[in-house]
Amino acid sequence: MTIRPDQLNDPAVRAFVKALNSGDRDAFLAILTPDATMSDDGSDRDLADWTDKEIFSSRGHMEVESQSADGRELVARYRNETWGEMRTKWKFTVEGEKIARFDTGQA
């Protein structure tokens, strides 16, 4: 079963998923704090490089299967043109109305 982005509980996470899925880099960056950080499979990554490679230049797309922690933790099928599709987990740290950090990796 897939959870539509507009059904996600946390407004910042909802905006993150919508921007990612639509390939809207400006909206994606607008939902992040200026000093946002991220990790992939437990290793901190350069946010700008990672998002360009894993989301925008490879047409990343997320289909959310479940949410927990008030919508700040997701399990999703993530796909892009580089890696194909994989089951992933996402954890978001939200400050105010923006995402300060996200951690992703294989589920």
mmCIF file of N, CA, C and O in Angstrom:
data_model
loop_
_atom_site.group_PDB
_atom_site.id
_atom_site.type_symbol
_atom_site.label_atom_id
_atom_site.label_comp_id
_atom_site.label_asym_id
_atom_site.label_seq_id
_atom_site.Cartn_x
_atom_site.Cartn_y
_atom_site.Cartn_z
ATOM 1 N N MET A 1 0.838 -1.181 0.000
ATOM 2 C CA MET A 1 0.000 0.000 0.000
ATOM 3 C C MET A 1 0.883 1.246 0.000
ATOM 4 O O MET A 1 1.892 1.305 0.681
ATOM 5 N N THR A 2 0.479 2.226 -0.759
ATOM 6 C CA THR A 2 1.234 3.463 -0.865
ATOM 7 C C THR A 2 0.483 4.599 -0.187
ATOM 8 O O THR A 2 -0.734 4.705 -0.313
ATOM 9 N N ILE A 3 1.215 5.439 0.535
ATOM 10 C CA ILE A 3 0.641 6.626 1.166
ATOM 11 C C ILE A 3 0.931 7.806 0.241
ATOM 12 O O ILE A 3 2.083 8.076 -0.081
ATOM 13 N N ARG A 4 -0.109 8.487 -0.182
ATOM 14 C CA ARG A 4 0.071 9.661 -1.041
ATOM 15 C C ARG A 4 0.793 10.760 -0.261
ATOM 16 O O ARG A 4 0.571 10.910 0.950
ATOM 17 N N PRO A 5 1.628 11.557 -0.922
ATOM 18 C CA PRO A 5 2.340 12.633 -0.217
ATOM 19 C C PRO A 5 1.412 13.558 0.567
ATOM 20 O O PRO A 5 1.752 13.978 1.676
ATOM 21 N N ASP A 6 0.224 13.858 0.036
ATOM 22 C CA ASP A 6 -0.672 14.767 0.750
ATOM 23 C C ASP A 6 -1.284 14.130 1.993
ATOM 24 O O ASP A 6 -1.953 14.809 2.774
ATOM 25 N N GLN A 7 -1.032 12.834 2.217
ATOM 26 C CA GLN A 7 -1.513 12.149 3.418
ATOM 27 C C GLN A 7 -0.435 12.052 4.494
ATOM 28 O O GLN A 7 -0.696 11.504 5.565
ATOM 29 N N LEU A 8 0.758 12.553 4.227
ATOM 30 C CA LEU A 8 1.828 12.482 5.219
ATOM 31 C C LEU A 8 1.524 13.446 6.368
ATOM 32 O O LEU A 8 1.056 14.560 6.149
ATOM 33 N N ASN A 9 1.800 13.008 7.594
ATOM 34 C CA ASN A 9 1.405 13.755 8.784
ATOM 35 C C ASN A 9 2.193 15.037 9.001
ATOM 36 O O ASN A 9 1.635 16.047 9.407
ATOM 37 N N ASP A 10 3.491 15.014 8.770
ATOM 38 C CA ASP A 10 4.315 16.184 9.064
ATOM 39 C C ASP A 10 4.359 17.113 7.840
ATOM 40 O O ASP A 10 4.738 16.676 6.753
ATOM 41 N N PRO A 11 4.019 18.389 8.010
ATOM 42 C CA PRO A 11 3.983 19.314 6.865
ATOM 43 C C PRO A 11 5.338 19.481 6.166
ATOM 44 O O PRO A 11 5.381 19.593 4.937
ATOM 45 N N ALA A 12 6.428 19.519 6.915
ATOM 46 C CA ALA A 12 7.746 19.684 6.299
ATOM 47 C C ALA A 12 8.124 18.441 5.497
ATOM 48 O O ALA A 12 8.634 18.543 4.371
ATOM 49 N N VAL A 13 7.861 17.271 6.044
ATOM 50 C CA VAL A 13 8.140 16.018 5.333
ATOM 51 C C VAL A 13 7.252 15.920 4.095
ATOM 52 O O VAL A 13 7.714 15.517 3.019
ATOM 53 N N ARG A 14 6.007 16.314 4.233
ATOM 54 C CA ARG A 14 5.088 16.319 3.096
ATOM 55 C C ARG A 14 5.652 17.196 1.969
ATOM 56 O O ARG A 14 5.679 16.784 0.809
ATOM 57 N N ALA A 15 6.120 18.392 2.305
ATOM 58 C CA ALA A 15 6.685 19.306 1.300
ATOM 59 C C ALA A 15 7.963 18.730 0.684
ATOM 60 O O ALA A 15 8.200 18.867 -0.518
ATOM 61 N N PHE A 16 8.788 18.057 1.504
ATOM 62 C CA PHE A 16 10.018 17.421 1.032
ATOM 63 C C PHE A 16 9.700 16.368 -0.025
ATOM 64 O O PHE A 16 10.270 16.358 -1.111
ATOM 65 N N VAL A 17 8.757 15.480 0.289
ATOM 66 C CA VAL A 17 8.402 14.393 -0.634
ATOM 67 C C VAL A 17 7.777 14.954 -1.908
ATOM 68 O O VAL A 17 8.112 14.521 -3.012
ATOM 69 N N LYS A 18 6.887 15.928 -1.771
ATOM 70 C CA LYS A 18 6.260 16.518 -2.958
ATOM 71 C C LYS A 18 7.302 17.165 -3.862
ATOM 72 O O LYS A 18 7.273 16.992 -5.080
ATOM 73 N N ALA A 19 8.241 17.913 -3.285
ATOM 74 C CA ALA A 19 9.286 18.577 -4.076
ATOM 75 C C ALA A 19 10.200 17.553 -4.734
ATOM 76 O O ALA A 19 10.544 17.674 -5.916
ATOM 77 N N LEU A 20 10.591 16.523 -3.987
ATOM 78 C CA LEU A 20 11.437 15.466 -4.535
ATOM 79 C C LEU A 20 10.733 14.804 -5.717
ATOM 80 O O LEU A 20 11.312 14.685 -6.798
ATOM 81 N N ASN A 21 9.492 14.391 -5.519
ATOM 82 C CA ASN A 21 8.780 13.654 -6.562
ATOM 83 C C ASN A 21 8.500 14.496 -7.802
ATOM 84 O O ASN A 21 8.426 13.955 -8.904
ATOM 85 N N SER A 22 8.367 15.798 -7.640
ATOM 86 C CA SER A 22 8.100 16.652 -8.805
ATOM 87 C C SER A 22 9.382 17.177 -9.441
ATOM 88 O O SER A 22 9.323 17.856 -10.462
ATOM 89 N N GLY A 23 10.534 16.856 -8.832
ATOM 90 C CA GLY A 23 11.805 17.333 -9.372
ATOM 91 C C GLY A 23 11.979 18.830 -9.224
ATOM 92 O O GLY A 23 12.733 19.460 -9.963
ATOM 93 N N ASP A 24 11.305 19.417 -8.242
ATOM 94 C CA ASP A 24 11.333 20.865 -8.028
ATOM 95 C C ASP A 24 12.466 21.222 -7.055
ATOM 96 O O ASP A 24 12.274 21.249 -5.850
ATOM 97 N N ARG A 25 13.642 21.494 -7.613
ATOM 98 C CA ARG A 25 14.823 21.785 -6.794
ATOM 99 C C ARG A 25 14.600 23.007 -5.896
ATOM 100 O O ARG A 25 14.994 23.008 -4.730
ATOM 101 N N ASP A 26 13.966 24.060 -6.421
ATOM 102 C CA ASP A 26 13.747 25.267 -5.625
ATOM 103 C C ASP A 26 12.858 24.985 -4.418
ATOM 104 O O ASP A 26 13.159 25.421 -3.309
ATOM 105 N N ALA A 27 11.765 24.265 -4.619
ATOM 106 C CA ALA A 27 10.877 23.922 -3.503
ATOM 107 C C ALA A 27 11.585 23.000 -2.518
ATOM 108 O O ALA A 27 11.410 23.123 -1.303
ATOM 109 N N PHE A 28 12.406 22.083 -3.038
ATOM 110 C CA PHE A 28 13.153 21.164 -2.183
ATOM 111 C C PHE A 28 14.105 21.945 -1.283
ATOM 112 O O PHE A 28 14.130 21.752 -0.066
ATOM 113 N N LEU A 29 14.879 22.841 -1.876
ATOM 114 C CA LEU A 29 15.840 23.624 -1.090
ATOM 115 C C LEU A 29 15.131 24.554 -0.116
ATOM 116 O O LEU A 29 15.635 24.805 0.981
ATOM 117 N N ALA A 30 13.957 25.035 -0.482
ATOM 118 C CA ALA A 30 13.210 25.954 0.385
ATOM 119 C C ALA A 30 12.713 25.283 1.658
ATOM 120 O O ALA A 30 12.528 25.953 2.676
ATOM 121 N N ILE A 31 12.521 23.968 1.646
ATOM 122 C CA ILE A 31 12.024 23.275 2.836
ATOM 123 C C ILE A 31 13.163 22.894 3.788
ATOM 124 O O ILE A 31 12.933 22.489 4.921
ATOM 125 N N LEU A 32 14.419 23.061 3.346
ATOM 126 C CA LEU A 32 15.580 22.748 4.177
ATOM 127 C C LEU A 32 16.077 23.991 4.905
ATOM 128 O O LEU A 32 16.020 25.096 4.362
ATOM 129 N N THR A 33 16.596 23.801 6.115
ATOM 130 C CA THR A 33 17.249 24.923 6.797
ATOM 131 C C THR A 33 18.536 25.254 6.028
ATOM 132 O O THR A 33 19.073 24.402 5.304
ATOM 133 N N PRO A 34 19.051 26.478 6.171
ATOM 134 C CA PRO A 34 20.265 26.859 5.432
ATOM 135 C C PRO A 34 21.471 25.961 5.730
ATOM 136 O O PRO A 34 22.334 25.771 4.868
ATOM 137 N N ASP A 35 21.525 25.393 6.931
ATOM 138 C CA ASP A 35 22.660 24.545 7.312
ATOM 139 C C ASP A 35 22.270 23.068 7.409
ATOM 140 O O ASP A 35 22.878 22.294 8.138
ATOM 141 N N ALA A 36 21.272 22.656 6.644
ATOM 142 C CA ALA A 36 20.780 21.272 6.690
ATOM 143 C C ALA A 36 21.898 20.281 6.362
ATOM 144 O O ALA A 36 22.815 20.582 5.589
ATOM 145 N N THR A 37 21.800 19.099 6.976
ATOM 146 C CA THR A 37 22.759 18.021 6.754
ATOM 147 C C THR A 37 22.008 16.739 6.448
ATOM 148 O O THR A 37 20.793 16.651 6.648
ATOM 149 N N MET A 38 22.754 15.731 5.982
ATOM 150 C CA MET A 38 22.118 14.445 5.686
ATOM 151 C C MET A 38 23.138 13.332 5.735
ATOM 152 O O MET A 38 24.336 13.560 5.710
ATOM 153 N N SER A 39 22.610 12.109 5.814
ATOM 154 C CA SER A 39 23.458 10.922 5.729
ATOM 155 C C SER A 39 22.782 9.889 4.847
ATOM 156 O O SER A 39 21.560 9.882 4.696
ATOM 157 N N ASP A 40 23.617 9.028 4.265
ATOM 158 C CA ASP A 40 23.133 7.936 3.428
ATOM 159 C C ASP A 40 23.830 6.668 3.909
ATOM 160 O O ASP A 40 25.066 6.622 3.957
ATOM 161 N N ASP A 41 23.051 5.673 4.293
ATOM 162 C CA ASP A 41 23.584 4.414 4.827
ATOM 163 C C ASP A 41 24.595 4.646 5.947
ATOM 164 O O ASP A 41 25.627 3.994 6.022
ATOM 165 N N GLY A 42 24.303 5.629 6.817
ATOM 166 C CA GLY A 42 25.111 5.856 8.007
ATOM 167 C C GLY A 42 26.314 6.760 7.821
ATOM 168 O O GLY A 42 27.013 7.058 8.789
ATOM 169 N N SER A 43 26.578 7.219 6.610
ATOM 170 C CA SER A 43 27.718 8.109 6.359
ATOM 171 C C SER A 43 27.214 9.493 5.976
ATOM 172 O O SER A 43 26.375 9.621 5.081
ATOM 173 N N ASP A 44 27.736 10.514 6.666
ATOM 174 C CA ASP A 44 27.366 11.881 6.296
ATOM 175 C C ASP A 44 27.828 12.166 4.878
ATOM 176 O O ASP A 44 28.912 11.747 4.475
ATOM 177 N N ARG A 45 26.986 12.867 4.132
ATOM 178 C CA ARG A 45 27.279 13.202 2.734
ATOM 179 C C ARG A 45 27.131 14.704 2.531
ATOM 180 O O ARG A 45 26.440 15.375 3.300
ATOM 181 N N ASP A 46 27.740 15.198 1.471
ATOM 182 C CA ASP A 46 27.542 16.586 1.073
ATOM 183 C C ASP A 46 26.133 16.700 0.496
ATOM 184 O O ASP A 46 25.823 16.058 -0.502
ATOM 185 N N LEU A 47 25.305 17.486 1.146
ATOM 186 C CA LEU A 47 23.898 17.557 0.779
ATOM 187 C C LEU A 47 23.698 17.993 -0.676
ATOM 188 O O LEU A 47 22.928 17.373 -1.399
ATOM 189 N N ALA A 48 24.397 19.026 -1.120
ATOM 190 C CA ALA A 48 24.213 19.525 -2.490
ATOM 191 C C ALA A 48 24.622 18.477 -3.518
ATOM 192 O O ALA A 48 23.903 18.231 -4.492
ATOM 193 N N ASP A 49 25.776 17.851 -3.313
ATOM 194 C CA ASP A 49 26.239 16.829 -4.256
ATOM 195 C C ASP A 49 25.292 15.628 -4.273
ATOM 196 O O ASP A 49 24.946 15.119 -5.327
ATOM 197 N N TRP A 50 24.913 15.162 -3.083
ATOM 198 C CA TRP A 50 24.064 13.974 -2.989
ATOM 199 C C TRP A 50 22.709 14.221 -3.637
ATOM 200 O O TRP A 50 22.230 13.394 -4.416
ATOM 201 N N THR A 51 22.072 15.351 -3.312
ATOM 202 C CA THR A 51 20.745 15.593 -3.871
ATOM 203 C C THR A 51 20.799 15.774 -5.382
ATOM 204 O O THR A 51 19.897 15.321 -6.086
ATOM 205 N N ASP A 52 21.855 16.392 -5.882
ATOM 206 C CA ASP A 52 21.963 16.526 -7.335
ATOM 207 C C ASP A 52 22.076 15.157 -7.988
ATOM 208 O O ASP A 52 21.368 14.846 -8.938
ATOM 209 N N LYS A 53 22.967 14.324 -7.442
ATOM 210 C CA LYS A 53 23.228 13.012 -8.040
ATOM 211 C C LYS A 53 22.087 12.025 -7.822
ATOM 212 O O LYS A 53 21.673 11.327 -8.753
ATOM 213 N N GLU A 54 21.562 11.951 -6.612
ATOM 214 C CA GLU A 54 20.594 10.912 -6.259
ATOM 215 C C GLU A 54 19.136 11.310 -6.498
ATOM 216 O O GLU A 54 18.261 10.448 -6.555
ATOM 217 N N ILE A 55 18.872 12.614 -6.622
ATOM 218 C CA ILE A 55 17.487 13.055 -6.817
ATOM 219 C C ILE A 55 17.312 13.743 -8.167
ATOM 220 O O ILE A 55 16.598 13.251 -9.032
ATOM 221 N N PHE A 56 17.954 14.877 -8.357
ATOM 222 C CA PHE A 56 17.590 15.742 -9.472
ATOM 223 C C PHE A 56 18.143 15.304 -10.827
ATOM 224 O O PHE A 56 17.390 15.264 -11.795
ATOM 225 N N SER A 57 19.404 14.951 -10.917
ATOM 226 C CA SER A 57 19.929 14.564 -12.233
ATOM 227 C C SER A 57 19.537 13.140 -12.611
ATOM 228 O O SER A 57 19.657 12.747 -13.764
ATOM 229 N N SER A 58 19.041 12.360 -11.648
ATOM 230 C CA SER A 58 18.661 10.964 -11.922
ATOM 231 C C SER A 58 17.159 10.720 -11.767
ATOM 232 O O SER A 58 16.720 9.580 -11.695
ATOM 233 N N ARG A 59 16.385 11.785 -11.672
ATOM 234 C CA ARG A 59 14.916 11.702 -11.586
ATOM 235 C C ARG A 59 14.443 10.815 -10.428
ATOM 236 O O ARG A 59 13.689 9.866 -10.620
ATOM 237 N N GLY A 60 14.872 11.146 -9.232
ATOM 238 C CA GLY A 60 14.467 10.389 -8.053
ATOM 239 C C GLY A 60 12.975 10.484 -7.792
ATOM 240 O O GLY A 60 12.331 11.496 -8.095
ATOM 241 N N HIS A 61 12.429 9.402 -7.233
ATOM 242 C CA HIS A 61 10.995 9.352 -6.915
ATOM 243 C C HIS A 61 10.786 8.442 -5.706
ATOM 244 O O HIS A 61 11.390 7.378 -5.614
ATOM 245 N N MET A 62 9.925 8.863 -4.804
ATOM 246 C CA MET A 62 9.673 8.137 -3.564
ATOM 247 C C MET A 62 8.202 7.737 -3.481
ATOM 248 O O MET A 62 7.329 8.583 -3.640
ATOM 249 N N GLU A 63 7.948 6.450 -3.238
ATOM 250 C CA GLU A 63 6.594 5.971 -2.953
ATOM 251 C C GLU A 63 6.586 5.491 -1.511
ATOM 252 O O GLU A 63 7.195 4.480 -1.189
ATOM 253 N N VAL A 64 5.905 6.247 -0.659
ATOM 254 C CA VAL A 64 5.918 5.983 0.777
ATOM 255 C C VAL A 64 5.018 4.798 1.104
ATOM 256 O O VAL A 64 3.858 4.750 0.712
ATOM 257 N N GLU A 65 5.583 3.833 1.831
ATOM 258 C CA GLU A 65 4.832 2.653 2.273
ATOM 259 C C GLU A 65 4.273 2.828 3.674
ATOM 260 O O GLU A 65 3.201 2.335 3.983
ATOM 261 N N SER A 66 5.037 3.495 4.554
ATOM 262 C CA SER A 66 4.578 3.672 5.931
ATOM 263 C C SER A 66 5.238 4.901 6.532
ATOM 264 O O SER A 66 6.286 5.345 6.075
ATOM 265 N N GLN A 67 4.585 5.425 7.577
ATOM 266 C CA GLN A 67 5.144 6.549 8.315
ATOM 267 C C GLN A 67 4.981 6.274 9.804
ATOM 268 O O GLN A 67 4.040 5.600 10.222
ATOM 269 N N SER A 68 5.919 6.798 10.586
ATOM 270 C CA SER A 68 5.853 6.675 12.041
ATOM 271 C C SER A 68 6.492 7.923 12.639
ATOM 272 O O SER A 68 6.931 8.809 11.908
ATOM 273 N N ALA A 69 6.565 7.967 13.971
ATOM 274 C CA ALA A 69 7.140 9.115 14.676
ATOM 275 C C ALA A 69 6.485 10.416 14.201
ATOM 276 O O ALA A 69 7.157 11.374 13.821
ATOM 277 N N ASP A 70 5.153 10.438 14.199
ATOM 278 C CA ASP A 70 4.378 11.604 13.767
ATOM 279 C C ASP A 70 4.711 12.033 12.345
ATOM 280 O O ASP A 70 4.689 13.213 12.013
ATOM 281 N N GLY A 71 5.048 11.075 11.503
ATOM 282 C CA GLY A 71 5.325 11.369 10.103
ATOM 283 C C GLY A 71 6.759 11.743 9.810
ATOM 284 O O GLY A 71 7.094 12.083 8.680
ATOM 285 N N ARG A 72 7.629 11.650 10.800
ATOM 286 C CA ARG A 72 9.032 12.030 10.600
ATOM 287 C C ARG A 72 9.944 10.854 10.300
ATOM 288 O O ARG A 72 11.151 11.016 10.145
ATOM 289 N N GLU A 73 9.376 9.663 10.240
ATOM 290 C CA GLU A 73 10.112 8.481 9.795
ATOM 291 C C GLU A 73 9.272 7.781 8.748
ATOM 292 O O GLU A 73 8.084 7.538 8.959
ATOM 293 N N LEU A 74 9.905 7.482 7.618
ATOM 294 C CA LEU A 74 9.206 6.862 6.504
ATOM 295 C C LEU A 74 9.927 5.599 6.057
ATOM 296 O O LEU A 74 11.150 5.506 6.165
ATOM 297 N N VAL A 75 9.166 4.665 5.522
ATOM 298 C CA VAL A 75 9.716 3.564 4.733
ATOM 299 C C VAL A 75 9.118 3.765 3.352
ATOM 300 O O VAL A 75 7.909 3.986 3.209
ATOM 301 N N ALA A 76 9.994 3.744 2.345
ATOM 302 C CA ALA A 76 9.534 4.055 0.991
ATOM 303 C C ALA A 76 10.277 3.219 -0.040
ATOM 304 O O ALA A 76 11.414 2.803 0.184
ATOM 305 N N ARG A 77 9.612 3.024 -1.161
ATOM 306 C CA ARG A 77 10.299 2.486 -2.335
ATOM 307 C C ARG A 77 10.860 3.700 -3.065
ATOM 308 O O ARG A 77 10.106 4.580 -3.483
ATOM 309 N N TYR A 78 12.176 3.755 -3.161
ATOM 310 C CA TYR A 78 12.834 4.888 -3.805
ATOM 311 C C TYR A 78 13.462 4.403 -5.096
ATOM 312 O O TYR A 78 14.084 3.341 -5.130
ATOM 313 N N ARG A 79 13.278 5.200 -6.140
ATOM 314 C CA ARG A 79 13.894 4.817 -7.409
ATOM 315 C C ARG A 79 14.498 6.045 -8.073
ATOM 316 O O ARG A 79 14.029 7.167 -7.889
ATOM 317 N N ASN A 80 15.567 5.790 -8.827
ATOM 318 C CA ASN A 80 16.135 6.808 -9.694
ATOM 319 C C ASN A 80 16.780 6.099 -10.880
ATOM 320 O O ASN A 80 16.843 4.871 -10.926
ATOM 321 N N GLU A 81 17.207 6.882 -11.854
ATOM 322 C CA GLU A 81 17.746 6.296 -13.091
ATOM 323 C C GLU A 81 19.140 5.702 -12.902
ATOM 324 O O GLU A 81 19.614 4.983 -13.772
ATOM 325 N N THR A 82 19.788 5.994 -11.778
ATOM 326 C CA THR A 82 21.122 5.450 -11.520
ATOM 327 C C THR A 82 21.056 4.065 -10.905
ATOM 328 O O THR A 82 21.726 3.139 -11.348
ATOM 329 N N TRP A 83 20.238 3.901 -9.864
ATOM 330 C CA TRP A 83 20.233 2.673 -9.065
ATOM 331 C C TRP A 83 18.995 1.808 -9.258
ATOM 332 O O TRP A 83 18.930 0.718 -8.702
ATOM 333 N N GLY A 84 17.990 2.291 -9.955
ATOM 334 C CA GLY A 84 16.742 1.532 -10.049
ATOM 335 C C GLY A 84 15.926 1.755 -8.792
ATOM 336 O O GLY A 84 15.936 2.838 -8.218
ATOM 337 N N GLU A 85 15.220 0.712 -8.337
ATOM 338 C CA GLU A 85 14.348 0.846 -7.173
ATOM 339 C C GLU A 85 14.868 0.041 -6.004
ATOM 340 O O GLU A 85 15.372 -1.073 -6.180
ATOM 341 N N MET A 86 14.747 0.619 -4.808
ATOM 342 C CA MET A 86 15.121 -0.087 -3.582
ATOM 343 C C MET A 86 14.210 0.367 -2.452
ATOM 344 O O MET A 86 13.646 1.458 -2.499
ATOM 345 N N ARG A 87 14.080 -0.484 -1.459
ATOM 346 C CA ARG A 87 13.290 -0.142 -0.276
ATOM 347 C C ARG A 87 14.208 0.642 0.661
ATOM 348 O O ARG A 87 15.305 0.206 0.981
ATOM 349 N N THR A 88 13.750 1.820 1.069
ATOM 350 C CA THR A 88 14.580 2.718 1.866
ATOM 351 C C THR A 88 13.848 3.182 3.111
ATOM 352 O O THR A 88 12.622 3.128 3.193
ATOM 353 N N LYS A 89 14.627 3.644 4.071
ATOM 354 C CA LYS A 89 14.058 4.267 5.267
ATOM 355 C C LYS A 89 14.572 5.706 5.306
ATOM 356 O O LYS A 89 15.690 6.005 4.838
ATOM 357 N N TRP A 90 13.755 6.594 5.824
ATOM 358 C CA TRP A 90 14.066 8.014 5.908
ATOM 359 C C TRP A 90 13.701 8.498 7.299
ATOM 360 O O TRP A 90 12.631 8.183 7.802
ATOM 361 N N LYS A 91 14.591 9.263 7.919
ATOM 362 C CA LYS A 91 14.319 9.867 9.223
ATOM 363 C C LYS A 91 14.615 11.358 9.101
ATOM 364 O O LYS A 91 15.680 11.739 8.611
ATOM 365 N N PHE A 92 13.670 12.175 9.547
ATOM 366 C CA PHE A 92 13.777 13.621 9.391
ATOM 367 C C PHE A 92 13.858 14.311 10.747
ATOM 368 O O PHE A 92 13.110 13.971 11.669
ATOM 369 N N THR A 93 14.758 15.284 10.856
ATOM 370 C CA THR A 93 14.826 16.171 12.005
ATOM 371 C C THR A 93 14.257 17.505 11.542
ATOM 372 O O THR A 93 14.790 18.121 10.611
ATOM 373 N N VAL A 94 13.149 17.906 12.167
ATOM 374 C CA VAL A 94 12.456 19.122 11.760
ATOM 375 C C VAL A 94 12.669 20.194 12.820
ATOM 376 O O VAL A 94 12.527 19.947 14.012
ATOM 377 N N GLU A 95 13.058 21.381 12.361
ATOM 378 C CA GLU A 95 13.197 22.555 13.240
ATOM 379 C C GLU A 95 12.239 23.610 12.729
ATOM 380 O O GLU A 95 12.377 24.070 11.589
ATOM 381 N N GLY A 96 11.276 23.977 13.557
ATOM 382 C CA GLY A 96 10.256 24.921 13.109
ATOM 383 C C GLY A 96 9.448 24.289 11.985
ATOM 384 O O GLY A 96 8.852 23.237 12.165
ATOM 385 N N GLU A 97 9.479 24.898 10.811
ATOM 386 C CA GLU A 97 8.738 24.380 9.672
ATOM 387 C C GLU A 97 9.663 23.847 8.583
ATOM 388 O O GLU A 97 9.235 23.634 7.457
ATOM 389 N N LYS A 98 10.945 23.638 8.930
ATOM 390 C CA LYS A 98 11.917 23.201 7.926
ATOM 391 C C LYS A 98 12.659 21.952 8.386
ATOM 392 O O LYS A 98 12.716 21.646 9.565
ATOM 393 N N ILE A 99 13.253 21.275 7.435
ATOM 394 C CA ILE A 99 14.020 20.065 7.722
ATOM 395 C C ILE A 99 15.478 20.448 7.925
ATOM 396 O O ILE A 99 16.108 21.045 7.046
ATOM 397 N N ALA A 100 15.995 20.100 9.103
ATOM 398 C CA ALA A 100 17.384 20.410 9.444
ATOM 399 C C ALA A 100 18.316 19.261 9.082
ATOM 400 O O ALA A 100 19.511 19.468 8.861
ATOM 401 N N ARG A 101 17.769 18.042 9.046
ATOM 402 C CA ARG A 101 18.584 16.874 8.724
ATOM 403 C C ARG A 101 17.677 15.758 8.247
ATOM 404 O O ARG A 101 16.556 15.610 8.720
ATOM 405 N N PHE A 102 18.199 14.984 7.303
ATOM 406 C CA PHE A 102 17.525 13.735 6.971
ATOM 407 C C PHE A 102 18.569 12.654 6.831
ATOM 408 O O PHE A 102 19.706 12.891 6.423
ATOM 409 N N ASP A 103 18.174 11.471 7.262
ATOM 410 C CA ASP A 103 19.023 10.281 7.198
ATOM 411 C C ASP A 103 18.267 9.257 6.379
ATOM 412 O O ASP A 103 17.089 8.996 6.640
ATOM 413 N N THR A 104 18.948 8.686 5.395
ATOM 414 C CA THR A 104 18.310 7.686 4.555
ATOM 415 C C THR A 104 19.237 6.488 4.417
ATOM 416 O O THR A 104 20.423 6.556 4.730
ATOM 417 N N GLY A 105 18.686 5.401 3.980
ATOM 418 C CA GLY A 105 19.469 4.191 3.762
ATOM 419 C C GLY A 105 18.537 3.056 3.391
ATOM 420 O O GLY A 105 17.312 3.210 3.394
ATOM 421 N N GLN A 106 19.120 1.939 3.069
ATOM 422 C CA GLN A 106 18.304 0.790 2.686
ATOM 423 C C GLN A 106 17.547 0.277 3.902
ATOM 424 O O GLN A 106 18.061 0.257 5.007
ATOM 425 N N ALA A 107 16.311 -0.125 3.665
ATOM 426 C CA ALA A 107 15.460 -0.631 4.740
ATOM 427 C C ALA A 107 15.586 -2.142 4.841
ATOM 428 O O ALA A 107 15.905 -2.806 3.880
#
